[in-house]
């Protein structure tokens, strides 16, 4: 994967954030988020996705401390904890290599064996490189609709 972004939906707002790949090959939240309401997503989401993809970089130093990774997301979402954020949140990731992969995730909640987000591999949407912003937006919204959420 050359670029990766995370796209969350929670309480009528979509949060789009770049991810960076470390020198150890791990993708991490870059803390660079933008947001749009679901009602305006069709017009603005594709542009915000392009912006976030431009901020996704590879080969950053691997951090030794991960405690602040979600701070920017929690701030833009207006919540105090990741546990609160998870309540009702949906996630899909968009990755670029030789094609565009939009991958919906299941929200397993904050605790238990299936906690956090896990990919739903059977629901991956694939688009060609060069797909229009409107096609990307439509497919992201479709992927978010196929996500499985958790109410804590």
PDB file of N, CA and C in Angstrom, residues 49-50 53 94-102 124-139:
ATOM      1  N   UNK A  49     -10.932  13.504   0.763  1.00  0.00           N
ATOM      2  CA  UNK A  49     -10.162  12.268   0.606  1.00  0.00           C
ATOM      3  C   UNK A  49      -8.861  12.560  -0.142  1.00  0.00           C
ATOM      4  N   UNK A  50      -8.946  13.314  -1.228  1.00  0.00           N
ATOM      5  CA  UNK A  50      -7.741  13.678  -1.989  1.00  0.00           C
ATOM      6  C   UNK A  50      -6.748  14.430  -1.118  1.00  0.00           C
ATOM      7  N   UNK A  53      -5.149  11.927   1.330  1.00  0.00           N
ATOM      8  CA  UNK A  53      -4.197  11.042   0.649  1.00  0.00           C
ATOM      9  C   UNK A  53      -2.871  11.764   0.406  1.00  0.00           C
ATOM     10  N   UNK A  94      -9.286   3.564   3.167  1.00  0.00           N
ATOM     11  CA  UNK A  94      -9.078   3.672   1.735  1.00  0.00           C
ATOM     12  C   UNK A  94      -7.587   3.617   1.499  1.00  0.00           C
ATOM     13  N   UNK A  95      -7.165   2.612   0.748  1.00  0.00           N
ATOM     14  CA  UNK A  95      -5.750   2.430   0.447  1.00  0.00           C
ATOM     15  C   UNK A  95      -5.508   2.470  -1.041  1.00  0.00           C
ATOM     16  N   UNK A  96      -4.341   2.973  -1.391  1.00  0.00           N
ATOM     17  CA  UNK A  96      -3.970   3.056  -2.798  1.00  0.00           C
ATOM     18  C   UNK A  96      -2.685   2.281  -3.027  1.00  0.00           C
ATOM     19  N   UNK A  97      -2.723   1.434  -4.028  1.00  0.00           N
ATOM     20  CA  UNK A  97      -1.531   0.744  -4.534  1.00  0.00           C
ATOM     21  C   UNK A  97      -1.653   0.822  -6.052  1.00  0.00           C
ATOM     22  N   UNK A  98      -1.923  -0.282  -6.713  1.00  0.00           N
ATOM     23  CA  UNK A  98      -2.181  -0.241  -8.152  1.00  0.00           C
ATOM     24  C   UNK A  98      -3.676  -0.076  -8.426  1.00  0.00           C
ATOM     25  N   UNK A  99      -4.468   0.043  -7.362  1.00  0.00           N
ATOM     26  CA  UNK A  99      -5.908   0.289  -7.434  1.00  0.00           C
ATOM     27  C   UNK A  99      -6.336   0.955  -6.132  1.00  0.00           C
ATOM     28  N   UNK A 100      -7.572   1.364  -6.068  1.00  0.00           N
ATOM     29  CA  UNK A 100      -8.124   1.959  -4.848  1.00  0.00           C
ATOM     30  C   UNK A 100      -8.948   0.892  -4.147  1.00  0.00           C
ATOM     31  N   UNK A 101      -8.610   0.606  -2.900  1.00  0.00           N
ATOM     32  CA  UNK A 101      -9.342  -0.365  -2.085  1.00  0.00           C
ATOM     33  C   UNK A 101     -10.049   0.369  -0.955  1.00  0.00           C
ATOM     34  N   UNK A 102     -11.354   0.212  -0.884  1.00  0.00           N
ATOM     35  CA  UNK A 102     -12.141   0.786   0.208  1.00  0.00           C
ATOM     36  C   UNK A 102     -12.639  -0.387   1.037  1.00  0.00           C
ATOM     37  N   UNK A 124     -15.010  -5.550   0.475  1.00  0.00           N
ATOM     38  CA  UNK A 124     -14.043  -4.600  -0.096  1.00  0.00           C
ATOM     39  C   UNK A 124     -14.555  -4.088  -1.439  1.00  0.00           C
ATOM     40  N   UNK A 125     -14.471  -2.778  -1.621  1.00  0.00           N
ATOM     41  CA  UNK A 125     -14.834  -2.149  -2.890  1.00  0.00           C
ATOM     42  C   UNK A 125     -13.543  -1.759  -3.602  1.00  0.00           C
ATOM     43  N   UNK A 126     -13.448  -2.074  -4.882  1.00  0.00           N
ATOM     44  CA  UNK A 126     -12.231  -1.811  -5.648  1.00  0.00           C
ATOM     45  C   UNK A 126     -12.560  -0.859  -6.792  1.00  0.00           C
ATOM     46  N   UNK A 127     -11.768   0.206  -6.884  1.00  0.00           N
ATOM     47  CA  UNK A 127     -11.916   1.196  -7.950  1.00  0.00           C
ATOM     48  C   UNK A 127     -10.592   1.328  -8.677  1.00  0.00           C
ATOM     49  N   UNK A 128     -10.631   1.734  -9.930  1.00  0.00           N
ATOM     50  CA  UNK A 128      -9.369   1.954 -10.648  1.00  0.00           C
ATOM     51  C   UNK A 128      -8.709   3.254 -10.206  1.00  0.00           C
ATOM     52  N   UNK A 129      -7.393   3.305 -10.329  1.00  0.00           N
ATOM     53  CA  UNK A 129      -6.683   4.564 -10.121  1.00  0.00           C
ATOM     54  C   UNK A 129      -7.258   5.555 -11.137  1.00  0.00           C
ATOM     55  N   UNK A 130      -7.487   6.770 -10.699  1.00  0.00           N
ATOM     56  CA  UNK A 130      -8.063   7.765 -11.588  1.00  0.00           C
ATOM     57  C   UNK A 130      -9.580   7.846 -11.506  1.00  0.00           C
ATOM     58  N   UNK A 131     -10.198   7.064 -10.611  1.00  0.00           N
ATOM     59  CA  UNK A 131     -11.649   7.168 -10.416  1.00  0.00           C
ATOM     60  C   UNK A 131     -11.986   8.596 -10.007  1.00  0.00           C
ATOM     61  N   UNK A 132     -13.144   9.059 -10.390  1.00  0.00           N
ATOM     62  CA  UNK A 132     -13.544  10.433 -10.086  1.00  0.00           C
ATOM     63  C   UNK A 132     -13.808  10.607  -8.587  1.00  0.00           C
ATOM     64  N   UNK A 133     -13.716  11.852  -8.125  1.00  0.00           N
ATOM     65  CA  UNK A 133     -14.012  12.140  -6.722  1.00  0.00           C
ATOM     66  C   UNK A 133     -15.439  11.740  -6.375  1.00  0.00           C
ATOM     67  N   UNK A 134     -16.374  11.933  -7.309  1.00  0.00           N
ATOM     68  CA  UNK A 134     -17.761  11.565  -7.019  1.00  0.00           C
ATOM     69  C   UNK A 134     -17.928  10.041  -6.916  1.00  0.00           C
ATOM     70  N   UNK A 135     -17.218   9.272  -7.746  1.00  0.00           N
ATOM     71  CA  UNK A 135     -17.261   7.811  -7.635  1.00  0.00           C
ATOM     72  C   UNK A 135     -16.652   7.345  -6.311  1.00  0.00           C
ATOM     73  N   UNK A 136     -15.544   7.979  -5.929  1.00  0.00           N
ATOM     74  CA  UNK A 136     -14.906   7.632  -4.657  1.00  0.00           C
ATOM     75  C   UNK A 136     -15.843   7.951  -3.502  1.00  0.00           C
ATOM     76  N   UNK A 137     -16.457   9.141  -3.524  1.00  0.00           N
ATOM     77  CA  UNK A 137     -17.399   9.528  -2.459  1.00  0.00           C
ATOM     78  C   UNK A 137     -18.541   8.537  -2.348  1.00  0.00           C
ATOM     79  N   UNK A 138     -19.152   8.200  -3.479  1.00  0.00           N
ATOM     80  CA  UNK A 138     -20.294   7.292  -3.483  1.00  0.00           C
ATOM     81  C   UNK A 138     -19.907   5.938  -2.903  1.00  0.00           C
ATOM     82  N   UNK A 139     -18.744   5.434  -3.282  1.00  0.00           N
ATOM     83  CA  UNK A 139     -18.301   4.123  -2.797  1.00  0.00           C
ATOM     84  C   UNK A 139     -17.920   4.155  -1.324  1.00  0.00           C
TER      85      UNK A 139
END
